[in-house]
CSV table of C-alpha atoms and ligand atoms in Angstrom, one decimal:
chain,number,residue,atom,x,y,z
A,1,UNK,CA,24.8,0.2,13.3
A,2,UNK,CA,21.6,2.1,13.2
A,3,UNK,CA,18.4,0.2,14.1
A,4,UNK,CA,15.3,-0.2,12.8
A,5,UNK,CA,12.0,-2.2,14.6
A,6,UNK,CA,9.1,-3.3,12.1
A,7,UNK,CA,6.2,-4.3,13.8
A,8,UNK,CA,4.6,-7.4,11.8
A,9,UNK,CA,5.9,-10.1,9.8
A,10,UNK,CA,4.6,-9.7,6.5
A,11,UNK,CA,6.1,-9.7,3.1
A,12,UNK,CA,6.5,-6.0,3.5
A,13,UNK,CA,9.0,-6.8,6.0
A,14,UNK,CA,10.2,-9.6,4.7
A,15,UNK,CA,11.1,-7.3,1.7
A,16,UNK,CA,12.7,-4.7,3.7
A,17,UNK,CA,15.6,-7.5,5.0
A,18,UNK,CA,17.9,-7.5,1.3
A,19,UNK,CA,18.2,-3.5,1.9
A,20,UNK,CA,19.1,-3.8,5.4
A,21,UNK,CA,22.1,-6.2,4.6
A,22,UNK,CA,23.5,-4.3,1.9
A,23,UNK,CA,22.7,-1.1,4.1
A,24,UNK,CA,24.3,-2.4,7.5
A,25,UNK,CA,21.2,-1.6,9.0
A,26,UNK,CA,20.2,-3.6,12.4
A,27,UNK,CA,16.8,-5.1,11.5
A,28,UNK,CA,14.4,-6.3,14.0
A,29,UNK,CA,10.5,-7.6,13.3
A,30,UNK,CA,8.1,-8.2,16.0
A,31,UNK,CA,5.8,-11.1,14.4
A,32,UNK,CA,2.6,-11.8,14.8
A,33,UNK,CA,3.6,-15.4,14.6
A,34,UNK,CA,6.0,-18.1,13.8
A,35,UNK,CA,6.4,-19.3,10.2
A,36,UNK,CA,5.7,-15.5,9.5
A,37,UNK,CA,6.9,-14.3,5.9
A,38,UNK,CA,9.9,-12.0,7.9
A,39,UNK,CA,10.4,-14.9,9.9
A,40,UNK,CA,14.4,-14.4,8.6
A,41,UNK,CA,14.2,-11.0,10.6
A,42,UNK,CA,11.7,-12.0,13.4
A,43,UNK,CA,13.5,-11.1,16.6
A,44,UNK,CA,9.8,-11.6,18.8
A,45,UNK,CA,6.7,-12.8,18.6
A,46,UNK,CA,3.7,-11.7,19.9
A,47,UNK,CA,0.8,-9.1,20.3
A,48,UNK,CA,1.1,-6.2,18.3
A,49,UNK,CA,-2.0,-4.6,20.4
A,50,UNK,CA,-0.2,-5.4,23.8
A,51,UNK,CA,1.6,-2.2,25.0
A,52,UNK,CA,4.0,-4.2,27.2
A,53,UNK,CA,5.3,-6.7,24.2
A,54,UNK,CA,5.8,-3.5,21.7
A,55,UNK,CA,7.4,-1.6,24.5
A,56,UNK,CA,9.6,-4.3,25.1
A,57,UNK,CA,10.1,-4.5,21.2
A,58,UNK,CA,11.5,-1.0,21.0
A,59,UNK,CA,14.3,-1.3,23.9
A,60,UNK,CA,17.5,-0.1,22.3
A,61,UNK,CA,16.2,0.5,18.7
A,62,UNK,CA,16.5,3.7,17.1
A,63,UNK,CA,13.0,3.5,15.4
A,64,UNK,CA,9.5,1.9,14.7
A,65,UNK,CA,8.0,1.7,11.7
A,66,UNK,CA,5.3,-1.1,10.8
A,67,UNK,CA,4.2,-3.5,8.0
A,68,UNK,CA,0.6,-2.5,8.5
A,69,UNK,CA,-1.4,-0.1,9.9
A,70,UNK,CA,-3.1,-1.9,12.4
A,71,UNK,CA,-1.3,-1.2,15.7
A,72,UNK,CA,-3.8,0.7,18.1
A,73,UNK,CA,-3.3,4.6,19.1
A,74,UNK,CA,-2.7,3.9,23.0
A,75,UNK,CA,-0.1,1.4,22.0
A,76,UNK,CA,2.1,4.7,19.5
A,77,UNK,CA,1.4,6.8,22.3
A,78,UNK,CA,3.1,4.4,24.8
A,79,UNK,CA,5.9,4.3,22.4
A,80,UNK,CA,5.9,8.0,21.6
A,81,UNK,CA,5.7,8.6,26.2
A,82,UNK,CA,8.6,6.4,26.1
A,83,UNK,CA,10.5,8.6,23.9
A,84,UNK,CA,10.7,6.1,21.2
A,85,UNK,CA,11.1,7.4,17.0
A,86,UNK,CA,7.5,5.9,15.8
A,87,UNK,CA,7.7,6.8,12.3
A,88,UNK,CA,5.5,7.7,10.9
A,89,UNK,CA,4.2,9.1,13.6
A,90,UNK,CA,1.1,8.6,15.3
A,91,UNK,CA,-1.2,11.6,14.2
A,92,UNK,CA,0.0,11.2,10.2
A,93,UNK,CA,-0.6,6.9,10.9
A,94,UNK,CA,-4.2,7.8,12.1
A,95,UNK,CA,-5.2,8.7,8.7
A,96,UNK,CA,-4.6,5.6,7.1
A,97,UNK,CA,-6.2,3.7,10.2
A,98,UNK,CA,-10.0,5.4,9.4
A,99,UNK,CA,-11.0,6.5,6.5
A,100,UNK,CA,-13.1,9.2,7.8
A,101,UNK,CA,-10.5,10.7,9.6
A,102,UNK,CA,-8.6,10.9,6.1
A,103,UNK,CA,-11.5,12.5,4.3
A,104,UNK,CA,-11.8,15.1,6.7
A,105,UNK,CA,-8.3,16.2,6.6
A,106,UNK,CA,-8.2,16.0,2.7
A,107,UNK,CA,-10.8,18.4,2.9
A,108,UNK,CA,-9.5,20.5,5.2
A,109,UNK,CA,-6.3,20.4,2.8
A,110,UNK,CA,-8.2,21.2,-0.2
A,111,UNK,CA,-7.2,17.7,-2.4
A,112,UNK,CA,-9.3,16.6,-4.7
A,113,UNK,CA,-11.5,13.5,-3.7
A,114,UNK,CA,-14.8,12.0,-4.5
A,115,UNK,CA,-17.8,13.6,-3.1
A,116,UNK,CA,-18.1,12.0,1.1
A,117,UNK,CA,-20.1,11.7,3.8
A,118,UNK,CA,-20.6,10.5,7.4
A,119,UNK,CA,-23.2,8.2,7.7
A,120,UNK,CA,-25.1,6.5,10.7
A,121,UNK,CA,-28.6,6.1,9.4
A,122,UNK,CA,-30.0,4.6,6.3
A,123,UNK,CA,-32.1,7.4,5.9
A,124,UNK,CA,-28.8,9.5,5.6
A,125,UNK,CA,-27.7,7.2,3.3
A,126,UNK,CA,-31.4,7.5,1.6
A,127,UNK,CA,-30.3,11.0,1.2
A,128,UNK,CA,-26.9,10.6,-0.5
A,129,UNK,CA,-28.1,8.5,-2.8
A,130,UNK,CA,-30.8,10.7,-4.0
A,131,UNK,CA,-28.1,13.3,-4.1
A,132,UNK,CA,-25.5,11.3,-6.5
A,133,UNK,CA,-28.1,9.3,-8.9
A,134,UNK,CA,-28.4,6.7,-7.1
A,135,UNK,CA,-25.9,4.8,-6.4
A,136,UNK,CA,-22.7,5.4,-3.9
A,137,UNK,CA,-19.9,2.8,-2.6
A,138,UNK,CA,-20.2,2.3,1.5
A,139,UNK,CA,-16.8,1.8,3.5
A,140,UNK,CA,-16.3,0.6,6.8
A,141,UNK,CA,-13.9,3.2,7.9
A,142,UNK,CA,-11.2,1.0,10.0
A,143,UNK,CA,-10.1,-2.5,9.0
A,144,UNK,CA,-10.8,-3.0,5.1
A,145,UNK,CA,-7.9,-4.1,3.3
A,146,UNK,CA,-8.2,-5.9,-0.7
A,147,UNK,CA,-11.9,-4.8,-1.2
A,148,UNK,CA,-13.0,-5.8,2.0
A,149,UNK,CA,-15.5,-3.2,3.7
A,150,UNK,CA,-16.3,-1.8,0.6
A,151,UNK,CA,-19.6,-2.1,-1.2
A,152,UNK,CA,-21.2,-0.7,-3.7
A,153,UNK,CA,-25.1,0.1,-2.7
A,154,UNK,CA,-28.2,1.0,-4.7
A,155,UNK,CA,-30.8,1.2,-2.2
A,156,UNK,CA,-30.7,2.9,1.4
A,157,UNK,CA,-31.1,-0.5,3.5
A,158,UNK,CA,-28.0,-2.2,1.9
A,159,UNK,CA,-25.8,-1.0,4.8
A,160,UNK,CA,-27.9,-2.1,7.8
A,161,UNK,CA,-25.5,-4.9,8.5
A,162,UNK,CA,-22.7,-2.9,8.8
A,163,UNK,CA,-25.1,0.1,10.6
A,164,UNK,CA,-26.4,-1.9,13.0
A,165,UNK,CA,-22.9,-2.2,14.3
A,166,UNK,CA,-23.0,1.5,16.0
A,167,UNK,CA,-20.1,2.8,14.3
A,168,UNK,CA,-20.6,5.9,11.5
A,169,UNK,CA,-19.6,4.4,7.7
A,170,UNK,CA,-18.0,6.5,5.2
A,171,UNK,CA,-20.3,6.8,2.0
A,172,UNK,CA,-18.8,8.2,-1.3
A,173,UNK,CA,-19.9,8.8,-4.6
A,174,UNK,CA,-19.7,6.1,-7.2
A,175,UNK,CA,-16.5,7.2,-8.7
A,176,UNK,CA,-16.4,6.7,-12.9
A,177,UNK,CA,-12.9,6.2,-13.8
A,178,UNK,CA,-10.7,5.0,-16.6
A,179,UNK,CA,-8.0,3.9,-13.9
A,180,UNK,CA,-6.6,3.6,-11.4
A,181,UNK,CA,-3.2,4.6,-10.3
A,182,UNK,CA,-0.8,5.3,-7.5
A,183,UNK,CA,1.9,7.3,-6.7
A,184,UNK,CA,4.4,6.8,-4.3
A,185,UNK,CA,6.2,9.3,-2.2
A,186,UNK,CA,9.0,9.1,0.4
A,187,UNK,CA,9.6,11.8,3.1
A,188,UNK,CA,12.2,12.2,5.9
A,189,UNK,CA,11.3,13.7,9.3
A,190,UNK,CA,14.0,17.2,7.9
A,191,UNK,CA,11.2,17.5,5.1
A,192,UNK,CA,13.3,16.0,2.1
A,193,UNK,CA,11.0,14.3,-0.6
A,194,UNK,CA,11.4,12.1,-3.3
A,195,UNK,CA,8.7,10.8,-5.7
A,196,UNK,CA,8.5,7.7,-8.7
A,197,UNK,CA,6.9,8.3,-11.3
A,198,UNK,CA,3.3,7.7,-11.3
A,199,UNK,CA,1.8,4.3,-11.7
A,200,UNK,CA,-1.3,2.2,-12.9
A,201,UNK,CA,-2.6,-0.4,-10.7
A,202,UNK,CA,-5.2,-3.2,-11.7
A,203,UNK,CA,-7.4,-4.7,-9.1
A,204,UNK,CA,-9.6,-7.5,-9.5
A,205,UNK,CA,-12.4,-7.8,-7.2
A,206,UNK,CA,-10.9,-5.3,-4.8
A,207,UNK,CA,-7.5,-7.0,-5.2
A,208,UNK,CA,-4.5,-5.1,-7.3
A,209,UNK,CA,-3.4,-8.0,-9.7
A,210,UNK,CA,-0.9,-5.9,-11.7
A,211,UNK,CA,0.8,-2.6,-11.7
A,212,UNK,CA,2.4,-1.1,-14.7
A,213,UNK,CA,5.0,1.5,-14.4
A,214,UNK,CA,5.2,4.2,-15.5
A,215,UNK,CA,1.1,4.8,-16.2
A,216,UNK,CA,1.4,4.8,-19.7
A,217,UNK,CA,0.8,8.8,-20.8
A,218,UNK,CA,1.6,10.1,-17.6
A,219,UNK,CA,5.1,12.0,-18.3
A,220,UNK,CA,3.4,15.5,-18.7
A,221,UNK,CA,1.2,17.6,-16.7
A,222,UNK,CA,-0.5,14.6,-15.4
A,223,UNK,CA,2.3,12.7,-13.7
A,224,UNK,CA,3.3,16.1,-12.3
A,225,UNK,CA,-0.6,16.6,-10.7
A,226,UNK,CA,-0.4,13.1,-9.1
A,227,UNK,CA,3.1,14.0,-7.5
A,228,UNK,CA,1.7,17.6,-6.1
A,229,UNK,CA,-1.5,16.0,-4.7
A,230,UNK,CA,1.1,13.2,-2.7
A,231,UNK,CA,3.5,15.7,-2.0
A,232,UNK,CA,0.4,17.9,-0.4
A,233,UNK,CA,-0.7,15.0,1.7
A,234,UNK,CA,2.9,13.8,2.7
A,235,UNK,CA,3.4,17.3,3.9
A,236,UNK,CA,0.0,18.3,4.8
A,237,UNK,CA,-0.4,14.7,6.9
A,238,UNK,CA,3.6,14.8,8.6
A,239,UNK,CA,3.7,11.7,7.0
A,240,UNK,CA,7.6,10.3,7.5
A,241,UNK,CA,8.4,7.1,5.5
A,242,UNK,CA,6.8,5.7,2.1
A,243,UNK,CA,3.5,6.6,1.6
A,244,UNK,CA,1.4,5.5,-1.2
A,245,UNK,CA,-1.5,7.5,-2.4
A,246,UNK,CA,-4.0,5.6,-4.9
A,247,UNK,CA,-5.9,7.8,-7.0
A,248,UNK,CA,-8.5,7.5,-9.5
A,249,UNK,CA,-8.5,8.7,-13.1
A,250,UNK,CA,-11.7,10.2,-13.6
A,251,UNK,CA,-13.5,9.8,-17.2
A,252,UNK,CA,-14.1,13.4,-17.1
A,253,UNK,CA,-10.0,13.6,-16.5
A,254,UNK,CA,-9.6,14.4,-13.1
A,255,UNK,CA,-7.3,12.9,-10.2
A,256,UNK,CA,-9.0,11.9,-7.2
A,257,UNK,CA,-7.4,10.4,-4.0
A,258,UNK,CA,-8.9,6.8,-3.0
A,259,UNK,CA,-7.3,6.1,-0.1
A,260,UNK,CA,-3.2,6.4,1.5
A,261,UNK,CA,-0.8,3.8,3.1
A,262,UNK,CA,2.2,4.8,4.8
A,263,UNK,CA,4.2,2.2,4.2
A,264,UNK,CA,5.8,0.4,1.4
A,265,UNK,CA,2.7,-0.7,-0.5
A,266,UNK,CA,1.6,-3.3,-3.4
A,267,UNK,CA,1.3,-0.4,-6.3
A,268,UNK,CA,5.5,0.0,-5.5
A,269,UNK,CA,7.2,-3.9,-5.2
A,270,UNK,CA,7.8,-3.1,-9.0
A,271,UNK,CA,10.8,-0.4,-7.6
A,272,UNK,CA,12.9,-3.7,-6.1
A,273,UNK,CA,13.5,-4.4,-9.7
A,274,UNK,CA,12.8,-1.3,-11.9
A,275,UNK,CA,14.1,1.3,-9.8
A,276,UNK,CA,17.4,2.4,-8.7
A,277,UNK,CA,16.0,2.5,-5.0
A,278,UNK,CA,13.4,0.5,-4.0
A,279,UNK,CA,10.7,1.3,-1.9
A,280,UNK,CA,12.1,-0.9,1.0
A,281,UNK,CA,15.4,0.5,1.0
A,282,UNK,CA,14.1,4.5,0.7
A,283,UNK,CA,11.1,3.5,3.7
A,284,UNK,CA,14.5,2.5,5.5
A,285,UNK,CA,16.1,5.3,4.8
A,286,UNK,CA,14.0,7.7,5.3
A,287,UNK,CA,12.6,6.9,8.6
A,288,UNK,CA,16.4,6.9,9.9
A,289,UNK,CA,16.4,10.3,8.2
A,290,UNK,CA,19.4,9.4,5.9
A,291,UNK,CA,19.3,10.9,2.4
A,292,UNK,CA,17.0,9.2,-0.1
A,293,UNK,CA,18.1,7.2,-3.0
A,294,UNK,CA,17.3,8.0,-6.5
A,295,UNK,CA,14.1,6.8,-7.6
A,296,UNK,CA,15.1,6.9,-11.7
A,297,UNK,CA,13.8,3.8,-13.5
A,298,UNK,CA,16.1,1.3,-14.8
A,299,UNK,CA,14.4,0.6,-17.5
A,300,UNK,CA,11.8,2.3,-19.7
A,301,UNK,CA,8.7,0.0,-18.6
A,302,UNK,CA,8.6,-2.4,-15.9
A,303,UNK,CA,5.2,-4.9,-14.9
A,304,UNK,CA,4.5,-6.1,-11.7
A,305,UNK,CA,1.8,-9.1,-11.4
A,306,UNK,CA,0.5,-10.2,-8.0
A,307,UNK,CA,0.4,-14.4,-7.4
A,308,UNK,CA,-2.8,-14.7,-6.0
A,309,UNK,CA,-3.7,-17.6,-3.9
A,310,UNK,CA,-0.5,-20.1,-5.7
A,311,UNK,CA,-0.5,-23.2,-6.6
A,312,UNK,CA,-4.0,-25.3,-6.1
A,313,UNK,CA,-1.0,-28.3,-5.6
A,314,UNK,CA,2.2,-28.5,-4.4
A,315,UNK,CA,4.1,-25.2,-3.5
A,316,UNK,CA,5.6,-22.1,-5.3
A,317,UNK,CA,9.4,-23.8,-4.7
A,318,UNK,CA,7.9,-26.8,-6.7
A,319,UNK,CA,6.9,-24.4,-9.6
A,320,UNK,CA,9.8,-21.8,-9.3
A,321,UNK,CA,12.2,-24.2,-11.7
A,322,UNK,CA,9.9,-24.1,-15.0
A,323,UNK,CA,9.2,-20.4,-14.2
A,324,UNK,CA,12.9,-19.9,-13.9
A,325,UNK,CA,13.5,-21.8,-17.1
A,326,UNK,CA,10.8,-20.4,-19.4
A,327,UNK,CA,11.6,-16.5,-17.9
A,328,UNK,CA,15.1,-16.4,-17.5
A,329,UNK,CA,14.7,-12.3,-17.5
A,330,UNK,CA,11.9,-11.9,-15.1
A,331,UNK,CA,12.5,-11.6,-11.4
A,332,UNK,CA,10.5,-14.0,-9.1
A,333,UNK,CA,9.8,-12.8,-5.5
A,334,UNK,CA,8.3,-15.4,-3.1
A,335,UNK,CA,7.0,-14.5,0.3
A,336,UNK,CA,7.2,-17.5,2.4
A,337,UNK,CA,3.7,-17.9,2.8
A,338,UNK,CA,1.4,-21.1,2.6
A,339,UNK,CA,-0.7,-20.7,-0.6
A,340,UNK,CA,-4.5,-20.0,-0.1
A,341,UNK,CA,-7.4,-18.5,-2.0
A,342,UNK,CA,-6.8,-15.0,-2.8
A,343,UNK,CA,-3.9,-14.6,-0.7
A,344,UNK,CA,-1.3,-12.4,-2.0
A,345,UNK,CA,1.7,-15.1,-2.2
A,346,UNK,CA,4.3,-13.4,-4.6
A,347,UNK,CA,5.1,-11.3,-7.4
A,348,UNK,CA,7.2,-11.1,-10.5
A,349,UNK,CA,8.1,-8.4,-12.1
A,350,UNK,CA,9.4,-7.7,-15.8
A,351,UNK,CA,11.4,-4.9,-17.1
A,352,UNK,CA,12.1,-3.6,-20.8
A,353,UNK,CA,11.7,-0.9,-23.6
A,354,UNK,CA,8.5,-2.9,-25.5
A,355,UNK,CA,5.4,-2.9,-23.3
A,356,UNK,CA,3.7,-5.5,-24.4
A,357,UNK,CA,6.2,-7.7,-24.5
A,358,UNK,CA,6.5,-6.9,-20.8
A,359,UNK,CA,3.3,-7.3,-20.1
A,360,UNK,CA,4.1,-11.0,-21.4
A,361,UNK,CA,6.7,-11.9,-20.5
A,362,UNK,CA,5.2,-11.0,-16.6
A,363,UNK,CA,2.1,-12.3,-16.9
A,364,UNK,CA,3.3,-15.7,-18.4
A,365,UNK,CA,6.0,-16.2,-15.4
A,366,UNK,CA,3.0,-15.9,-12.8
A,367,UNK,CA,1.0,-18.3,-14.6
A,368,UNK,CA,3.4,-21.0,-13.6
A,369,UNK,CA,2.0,-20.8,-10.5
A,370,UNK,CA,-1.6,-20.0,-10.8
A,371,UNK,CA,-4.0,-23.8,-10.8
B,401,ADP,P1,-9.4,-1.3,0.4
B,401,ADP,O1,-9.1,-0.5,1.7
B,401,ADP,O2,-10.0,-2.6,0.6
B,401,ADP,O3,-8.2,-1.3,-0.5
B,401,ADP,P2,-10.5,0.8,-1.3
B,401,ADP,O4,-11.1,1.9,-0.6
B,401,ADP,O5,-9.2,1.0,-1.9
B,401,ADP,O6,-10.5,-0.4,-0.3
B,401,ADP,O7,-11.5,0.2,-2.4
B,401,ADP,C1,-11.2,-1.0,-3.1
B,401,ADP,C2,-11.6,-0.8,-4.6
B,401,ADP,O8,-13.0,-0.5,-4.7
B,401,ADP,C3,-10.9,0.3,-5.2
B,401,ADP,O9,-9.6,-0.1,-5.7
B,401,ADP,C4,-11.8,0.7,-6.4
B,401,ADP,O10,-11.6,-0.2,-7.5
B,401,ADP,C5,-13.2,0.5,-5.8
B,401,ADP,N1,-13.6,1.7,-5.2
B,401,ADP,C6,-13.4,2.2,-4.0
B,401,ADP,N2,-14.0,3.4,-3.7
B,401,ADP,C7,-14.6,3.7,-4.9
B,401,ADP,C8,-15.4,4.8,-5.3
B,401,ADP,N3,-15.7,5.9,-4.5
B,401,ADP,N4,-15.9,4.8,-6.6
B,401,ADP,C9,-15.7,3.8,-7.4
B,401,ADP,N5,-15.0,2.7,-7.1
B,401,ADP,C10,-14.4,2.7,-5.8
């Protein structure tokens, strides 16, 4: 039985346990806690940042792969000394830790991204601005996750709080898009790579509330552009596993790369039910180097909506009946996590031929347990 080690307990790798059933795959997850969303898989607990707990972790397992990004350098290269399969590995995970570590290499790639700079001075900042009509979007470059560490600035003192920290801030040009969108890759340490089709992805305030797959209009030239700009990074970057790539749509029709996860990621829970391999199965896959699955869709449009925060009373089992009831078609995901403000709690997704009617028949299954 081949075996795979997740370090954290999130949904992601709660969502990665119904592949390795069916699979016969040995899944283990180092949690952060107990009660965690993979608690069904959680064979420790403990400190992700403590080399000793995630050496311990990876005795006997054939490979590491994470649930978020977060898991320090010195700790992969412990792992890596060890002669442990981190994948992916440290150097392609290094770009999805800091942001201006990605921007450098996507230059040095020559991908198309907004205009960037490294700032440690609001008088640098002062200078971008006056460069890019005035206004510009500041990024802390580690941490940020749903719109966090991001901010939109109009003047050159609206990043002191985050300057007076020490650390240089990424500063980019105030993107104008139409849309956003994502596309999702999967590649195996032999170099075999797989794509979906391209996707659109909604956020609301810095959180993606729905995703919509395909993008609508994106079977041409433009699906194919979004697939060679991942396919560049996943081979320019080493990157093994899924790796998500969200882009923007510029108004002025361009694609532009916002920022990469290597992992299964929000923009792709739509594949557990749309596609004929999901994103969890083909991460598991293809960090044990096994051949990928097909990543046709199952049906012509599917909808994915986020449940944000849940129910302000009782729980999401308490809701799931009348969901069940009024939306016998859609397919309800729960992730085993106590509701709260913003907190990404669950999904649904819809599938069919008629758009709107998916966009419907999703959006009226996660109202059940919005309020
Ligand atoms: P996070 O790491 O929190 O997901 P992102 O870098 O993806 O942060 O930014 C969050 C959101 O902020 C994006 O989805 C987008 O809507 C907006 N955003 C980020 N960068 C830019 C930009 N350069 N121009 C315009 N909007 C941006």
């Amino acid at each position: 039985m081949p075996s795979v080690g997740v370090v954290g307990g999130g949904q992601l790798a709660r969502m990665m346990v119904p592949p390795a059933i069916a699979l016969g795959i040995d899944l283990r997850v180092l949690a952060e806690s107990e009660g965690s969303s993979a608690a069904i898989a959680a064979t420790a607990v403990g400190d992700y940042t403590d080399v000793e707990t995630v050496l311990r972790f990876a005795e006997g397992l054939d490979v590491i792969t994470f649930d978020h990004e977060h898991v320090p350098q010195a700790v992969l290269a412990a792992l890596v000394e060890k002669g442990v399969a981190v994948r992916p590995g440290p150097e392609a995970l290094a770009h999805s830790q800091d942001k201006l570590v990605m921007r450098a290499r996507l230059e040095e790639l020559g991908l198309p991204q907004p205009e960037w700079a490294s700032i440690s001075t609001s008088a640098q900042l002062g200078d971008f601005l006056d460069a890019h009509g005035g206004s510009a979007v500041v990024k802390t470059p580690r941490g940020g996750y749903d719109g966090k560490g991001v901010r939109v600035v109009r003047s050159a003192g609206e990043a002191d709080d985050w300057l007076d920290v020490g650390a240089p801030l990424l500063v980019e040009q105030l993107v104008s898009f139409r849309r956003e969108l994502a596309q999702l890759v999967a590649r195996r340490p032999s170099g075999e790579l797989v794509f979906w089709q391209v996707v659109e992805t909604v956020q609301e305030g810095g959180v993606c509330s729905e995703v919509v797959a395909p993008a609508p209009g994106s079977d041409g030239r433009f699906g194919q552009v979004a697939a060679e700009i991942a396919s560049g990074i996943a081979e320019g970057l080493d990157v093994t596993g899924v790796l998500a790539v969200e882009l923007f749509e510029t108004t002025d029709d361009r694609l532009l790369v916002n920022e990469l996860a290597m992992r299964p990621h929000n923009s792709g829970h739509w594949t557990i039910d749309g596609s004929t391999t999901s994103q969890f199965e083909q991460h598991l896959r293809a960090v044990l180097d096994l051949p990928l699955g097909d990543t046709g869709l199952r049906d012509k449009w599917s909808v994915m909506v986020n449940i944000l925060g849940g129910p302000a009373t009782g729980s999401i089992a308490q809701r799931m009946p009348r969901a069940m009831a009024d939306q016998p078609a859609v397919k309800l995901h729960e992730y085993g996590k106590e509701p709260r403000p913003g907190r990404k709690v669950g999904h649904v997704t819809a599938s069919g031929d008629d758009l709107d009617d998916v966009v419907f028949r999703a959006r009226a299954a996660s109202a059940f347990f919005e309020n």
